[in-house]
Amino acid sequence: MPKTAFEHTIARAKAVVEFQKQVVAQGHPPRHLSDVLRGAVVLAAAGLDDAILDSVCSSIPALAKQGRLGDNVSKWIKEKPVETLQCFAEPNPHEALGTLCREHLGVQTFQKTEKIEGLLKGTIGCEPPWELAAEKLTTKRKKWTADEVQKSLNDYIDRRNRIAHDGDRLPSGRAKAIRRDWVQEGIDIVEAVGLATQDIVKTYVRSAPKPRSATTRRRTIKPGPTTGGTSKEAVTK
């Protein structure tokens, strides 16, 4: 099965960390090689943002047909009545609605846990991925919990924001030290959350009750008990 865009992005982030490991000798690395790790942090977080947004928006057409969209979509429709009406003129109105929602959400980021959870519950009524992400991260050496996943992800994204917005500097102006093992674990957490979200959304879409088909009736003629003729009509479903 081909890799998703998210999986490719995570693979790139891991490759950046591996490159930094190969070129850094033992001891404290120079700043520009520490910045390589900071780049991996930002890259992985960007991949998560795209994975969350794509998982939700790609599910909207199917959930719209099922009548299972969340309150957020109703609010956006009220805010954009003209654009919503234009969706009905498209060959596939449900796909058009998904595109409209993507345009509305594209200006936001979905990396912190409260934003991810709010998007999933409010837009498509889906539960958050923390339990499944914890299962994906758990190994024989360490058991993860949903709370640990959320705290670790938020810490990672907080660091990403400091890197992106102020260069990861301390009050003194010097760059804060960054550890390779911390970056590697953070990428693993991001990967688990992204994959868990994709899995949960797909399962949620497939979980819709199947529509009940109309009951059809047909008449059959049963042979009579002695003559082989017809004695009665039986209605069967």
CSV table of C-alpha atoms in Angstrom, one decimal:
chain,number,residue,atom,x,y,z
A,1,MET,CA,0.0,0.0,0.0
A,2,PRO,CA,1.5,3.4,-1.0
A,3,LYS,CA,2.5,5.8,1.8
A,4,THR,CA,0.3,8.8,2.6
A,5,ALA,CA,1.7,12.3,2.4
A,6,PHE,CA,1.8,12.3,6.2
A,7,GLU,CA,3.9,9.2,6.3
A,8,HIS,CA,6.3,10.7,3.7
A,9,THR,CA,6.7,13.8,5.8
A,10,ILE,CA,7.4,11.8,9.0
A,11,ALA,CA,10.0,9.8,7.1
A,12,ARG,CA,11.6,13.0,6.0
A,13,ALA,CA,11.7,14.3,9.6
A,14,LYS,CA,13.3,11.1,10.8
A,15,ALA,CA,15.9,11.3,7.9
A,16,VAL,CA,16.8,14.8,9.1
A,17,VAL,CA,17.5,13.5,12.6
A,18,GLU,CA,19.5,10.6,11.3
A,19,PHE,CA,21.6,13.0,9.1
A,20,GLN,CA,22.3,15.1,12.1
A,21,LYS,CA,23.4,12.1,14.0
A,22,GLN,CA,25.8,11.0,11.3
A,23,VAL,CA,27.5,14.4,10.9
A,24,VAL,CA,27.8,15.3,14.6
A,25,ALA,CA,30.8,14.0,16.5
A,26,GLN,CA,30.5,13.2,20.2
A,27,GLY,CA,30.1,16.2,22.5
A,28,HIS,CA,28.1,19.4,22.1
A,29,PRO,CA,27.2,20.1,18.5
A,30,PRO,CA,27.7,23.5,16.9
A,31,ARG,CA,24.6,25.7,16.7
A,32,HIS,CA,23.9,25.1,13.0
A,33,LEU,CA,23.8,21.4,13.5
A,34,SER,CA,21.4,21.8,16.5
A,35,ASP,CA,19.3,23.9,14.1
A,36,VAL,CA,19.0,20.8,11.9
A,37,LEU,CA,17.1,19.1,14.8
A,38,ARG,CA,14.9,22.2,15.2
A,39,GLY,CA,14.1,21.9,11.5
A,40,ALA,CA,13.0,18.3,12.1
A,41,VAL,CA,10.6,19.4,14.9
A,42,VAL,CA,8.9,22.0,12.6
A,43,LEU,CA,8.7,19.6,9.7
A,44,ALA,CA,7.0,16.9,11.8
A,45,ALA,CA,4.5,19.3,13.3
A,46,ALA,CA,3.6,20.6,9.9
A,47,GLY,CA,2.9,17.0,8.7
A,48,LEU,CA,0.6,16.5,11.7
A,49,ASP,CA,-1.3,19.6,10.9
A,50,ASP,CA,-1.9,18.5,7.3
A,51,ALA,CA,-2.8,15.0,8.4
A,52,ILE,CA,-5.5,16.1,10.9
A,53,LEU,CA,-7.0,18.6,8.4
A,54,ASP,CA,-7.0,16.1,5.5
A,55,SER,CA,-8.6,13.3,7.7
A,56,VAL,CA,-11.5,15.5,8.7
A,57,CYS,CA,-12.1,17.3,5.4
A,58,SER,CA,-11.9,14.1,3.3
A,59,SER,CA,-14.6,12.5,5.5
A,60,ILE,CA,-17.1,15.4,5.2
A,61,PRO,CA,-18.7,14.3,1.9
A,62,ALA,CA,-19.5,10.8,3.2
A,63,LEU,CA,-20.7,12.1,6.6
A,64,ALA,CA,-22.8,14.7,4.9
A,65,LYS,CA,-24.6,12.0,2.9
A,66,GLN,CA,-25.1,10.1,6.2
A,67,GLY,CA,-26.4,13.2,8.0
A,68,ARG,CA,-23.7,12.9,10.7
A,69,LEU,CA,-21.8,16.2,10.6
A,70,GLY,CA,-21.1,18.2,13.7
A,71,ASP,CA,-22.4,21.5,14.9
A,72,ASN,CA,-19.4,23.4,13.5
A,73,VAL,CA,-20.5,22.7,9.9
A,74,SER,CA,-24.0,24.0,10.6
A,75,LYS,CA,-22.4,27.2,12.0
A,76,TRP,CA,-20.2,27.6,8.9
A,77,ILE,CA,-23.2,27.1,6.6
A,78,LYS,CA,-25.1,29.9,8.4
A,79,GLU,CA,-22.1,32.1,8.1
A,80,LYS,CA,-21.7,31.4,4.3
A,81,PRO,CA,-25.2,30.9,3.0
A,82,VAL,CA,-24.4,32.0,-0.6
A,83,GLU,CA,-21.3,29.8,-0.9
A,84,THR,CA,-23.3,26.9,0.6
A,85,LEU,CA,-26.1,27.3,-2.0
A,86,GLN,CA,-23.5,27.3,-4.7
A,87,CYS,CA,-22.5,23.8,-3.5
A,88,PHE,CA,-25.9,22.5,-4.7
A,89,ALA,CA,-25.1,23.7,-8.2
A,90,GLU,CA,-22.0,21.5,-8.4
A,91,PRO,CA,-22.0,18.0,-9.9
A,92,ASN,CA,-21.2,16.6,-6.5
A,93,PRO,CA,-22.7,18.9,-3.8
A,94,HIS,CA,-21.2,16.8,-0.9
A,95,GLU,CA,-17.7,17.1,-2.3
A,96,ALA,CA,-18.3,20.8,-2.8
A,97,LEU,CA,-19.3,21.1,0.8
A,98,GLY,CA,-16.1,19.4,1.8
A,99,THR,CA,-14.1,21.8,-0.2
A,100,LEU,CA,-15.9,24.8,1.4
A,101,CYS,CA,-15.1,23.4,4.9
A,102,ARG,CA,-11.5,22.9,4.0
A,103,GLU,CA,-11.3,26.6,2.9
A,104,HIS,CA,-12.7,27.6,6.2
A,105,LEU,CA,-10.3,25.5,8.2
A,106,GLY,CA,-7.2,26.0,6.1
A,107,VAL,CA,-6.3,29.3,7.9
A,108,GLN,CA,-6.0,27.5,11.3
A,109,THR,CA,-3.5,25.0,12.6
A,110,PHE,CA,-4.4,21.7,14.3
A,111,GLN,CA,-1.4,20.6,16.3
A,112,LYS,CA,-2.3,21.2,20.0
A,113,THR,CA,-4.5,18.5,21.6
A,114,GLU,CA,-7.4,20.9,22.3
A,115,LYS,CA,-7.5,22.0,18.7
A,116,ILE,CA,-7.4,18.5,17.4
A,117,GLU,CA,-10.1,17.3,19.8
A,118,GLY,CA,-12.3,20.3,19.1
A,119,LEU,CA,-12.0,19.8,15.3
A,120,LEU,CA,-12.8,16.1,15.5
A,121,LYS,CA,-15.8,16.4,17.8
A,122,GLY,CA,-17.2,19.7,16.6
A,123,THR,CA,-16.9,19.0,12.9
A,124,ILE,CA,-17.6,15.3,12.4
A,125,GLY,CA,-18.6,14.1,15.9
A,126,CYS,CA,-15.6,11.8,16.1
A,127,GLU,CA,-13.8,10.9,19.3
A,128,PRO,CA,-10.1,12.0,19.8
A,129,PRO,CA,-7.2,9.6,19.0
A,130,TRP,CA,-5.3,9.6,22.3
A,131,GLU,CA,-6.1,6.1,23.5
A,132,LEU,CA,-5.2,4.6,20.1
A,133,ALA,CA,-2.1,6.7,19.8
A,134,ALA,CA,-1.0,5.4,23.3
A,135,GLU,CA,-1.5,1.9,22.0
A,136,LYS,CA,0.7,2.6,19.0
A,137,LEU,CA,3.4,4.0,21.1
A,138,THR,CA,3.4,1.4,23.8
A,139,THR,CA,6.3,-1.1,23.7
A,140,LYS,CA,7.7,-3.8,26.0
A,141,ARG,CA,9.9,-1.1,27.5
A,142,LYS,CA,7.3,1.6,28.1
A,143,LYS,CA,3.6,1.7,28.4
A,144,TRP,CA,1.9,4.9,27.3
A,145,THR,CA,-1.3,6.4,28.5
A,146,ALA,CA,-3.7,8.8,26.8
A,147,ASP,CA,-2.8,11.6,29.2
A,148,GLU,CA,0.9,11.1,28.6
A,149,VAL,CA,0.4,11.3,24.8
A,150,GLN,CA,-1.5,14.6,25.2
A,151,LYS,CA,1.0,16.2,27.5
A,152,SER,CA,4.0,15.1,25.4
A,153,LEU,CA,2.4,16.3,22.2
A,154,ASN,CA,1.6,19.7,23.7
A,155,ASP,CA,5.1,20.1,25.0
A,156,TYR,CA,6.5,19.2,21.6
A,157,ILE,CA,4.2,21.7,19.8
A,158,ASP,CA,5.1,24.4,22.4
A,159,ARG,CA,8.7,23.9,21.5
A,160,ARG,CA,7.9,24.0,17.8
A,161,ASN,CA,6.2,27.4,18.4
A,162,ARG,CA,9.2,28.8,20.2
A,163,ILE,CA,11.4,27.6,17.4
A,164,ALA,CA,9.2,29.1,14.7
A,165,HIS,CA,8.4,32.4,16.4
A,166,ASP,CA,11.5,33.4,18.4
A,167,GLY,CA,14.3,31.2,17.2
A,168,ASP,CA,14.1,28.9,20.3
A,169,ARG,CA,16.0,31.5,22.4
A,170,LEU,CA,16.4,31.8,26.1
A,171,PRO,CA,15.9,35.2,27.8
A,172,SER,CA,19.6,35.7,27.6
A,173,GLY,CA,19.4,35.5,23.8
A,174,ARG,CA,21.2,32.2,23.5
A,175,ALA,CA,19.5,29.2,21.9
A,176,LYS,CA,18.0,26.6,24.2
A,177,ALA,CA,19.8,23.3,24.1
A,178,ILE,CA,18.0,20.6,22.1
A,179,ARG,CA,18.5,16.8,22.5
A,180,ARG,CA,18.3,14.4,19.6
A,181,ASP,CA,16.6,11.7,21.6
A,182,TRP,CA,13.9,14.2,22.6
A,183,VAL,CA,13.3,15.1,19.0
A,184,GLN,CA,13.2,11.5,18.0
A,185,GLU,CA,10.6,10.7,20.6
A,186,GLY,CA,8.6,13.7,19.7
A,187,ILE,CA,8.5,12.6,16.0
A,188,ASP,CA,7.3,9.2,17.1
A,189,ILE,CA,4.5,10.8,19.2
A,190,VAL,CA,3.4,13.0,16.2
A,191,GLU,CA,3.4,9.9,14.0
A,192,ALA,CA,1.3,7.9,16.4
A,193,VAL,CA,-1.2,10.7,16.8
A,194,GLY,CA,-1.5,11.3,13.0
A,195,LEU,CA,-1.9,7.6,12.2
A,196,ALA,CA,-4.4,7.1,15.0
A,197,THR,CA,-6.5,10.0,13.8
A,198,GLN,CA,-6.5,8.6,10.3
A,199,ASP,CA,-7.6,5.2,11.6
A,200,ILE,CA,-10.3,6.6,13.9
A,201,VAL,CA,-11.8,8.8,11.3
A,202,LYS,CA,-11.9,6.0,8.7
A,203,THR,CA,-13.6,3.7,11.3
A,204,TYR,CA,-16.1,6.3,12.2
A,205,VAL,CA,-17.1,6.9,8.6
A,206,ARG,CA,-17.6,3.1,8.1
A,207,SER,CA,-19.6,2.8,11.3
A,208,ALA,CA,-22.7,4.5,10.0
A,209,PRO,CA,-25.7,2.2,10.1
A,210,LYS,CA,-26.6,0.9,6.7
A,211,PRO,CA,-29.8,2.3,5.2
A,212,ARG,CA,-32.7,-0.2,5.5
A,213,SER,CA,-33.9,-1.3,2.1
A,214,ALA,CA,-37.6,-1.2,1.3
A,215,THR,CA,-39.3,-4.4,1.9
A,216,THR,CA,-40.5,-6.1,-1.3
A,217,ARG,CA,-43.2,-8.6,-1.4
A,218,ARG,CA,-43.9,-11.1,-4.1
A,219,ARG,CA,-46.7,-13.6,-4.5
A,220,THR,CA,-46.0,-17.3,-5.1
A,221,ILE,CA,-48.5,-19.9,-6.0
A,222,LYS,CA,-48.2,-23.1,-3.9
A,223,PRO,CA,-49.5,-26.4,-5.2
A,224,GLY,CA,-52.6,-27.8,-3.6
A,225,PRO,CA,-52.3,-30.6,-1.1
A,226,THR,CA,-53.8,-33.4,-3.2
A,227,THR,CA,-54.5,-32.4,-6.7
A,228,GLY,CA,-51.4,-30.5,-7.6
A,229,GLY,CA,-53.5,-27.5,-8.3
A,230,THR,CA,-53.5,-24.2,-6.6
A,231,SER,CA,-55.1,-24.0,-3.2
A,232,LYS,CA,-54.0,-20.7,-1.9
A,233,GLU,CA,-51.8,-17.7,-2.4
A,234,ALA,CA,-49.0,-17.1,0.1
A,235,VAL,CA,-47.4,-13.8,0.6
A,236,THR,CA,-43.7,-14.0,1.3
A,237,LYS,CA,-41.2,-11.3,2.1
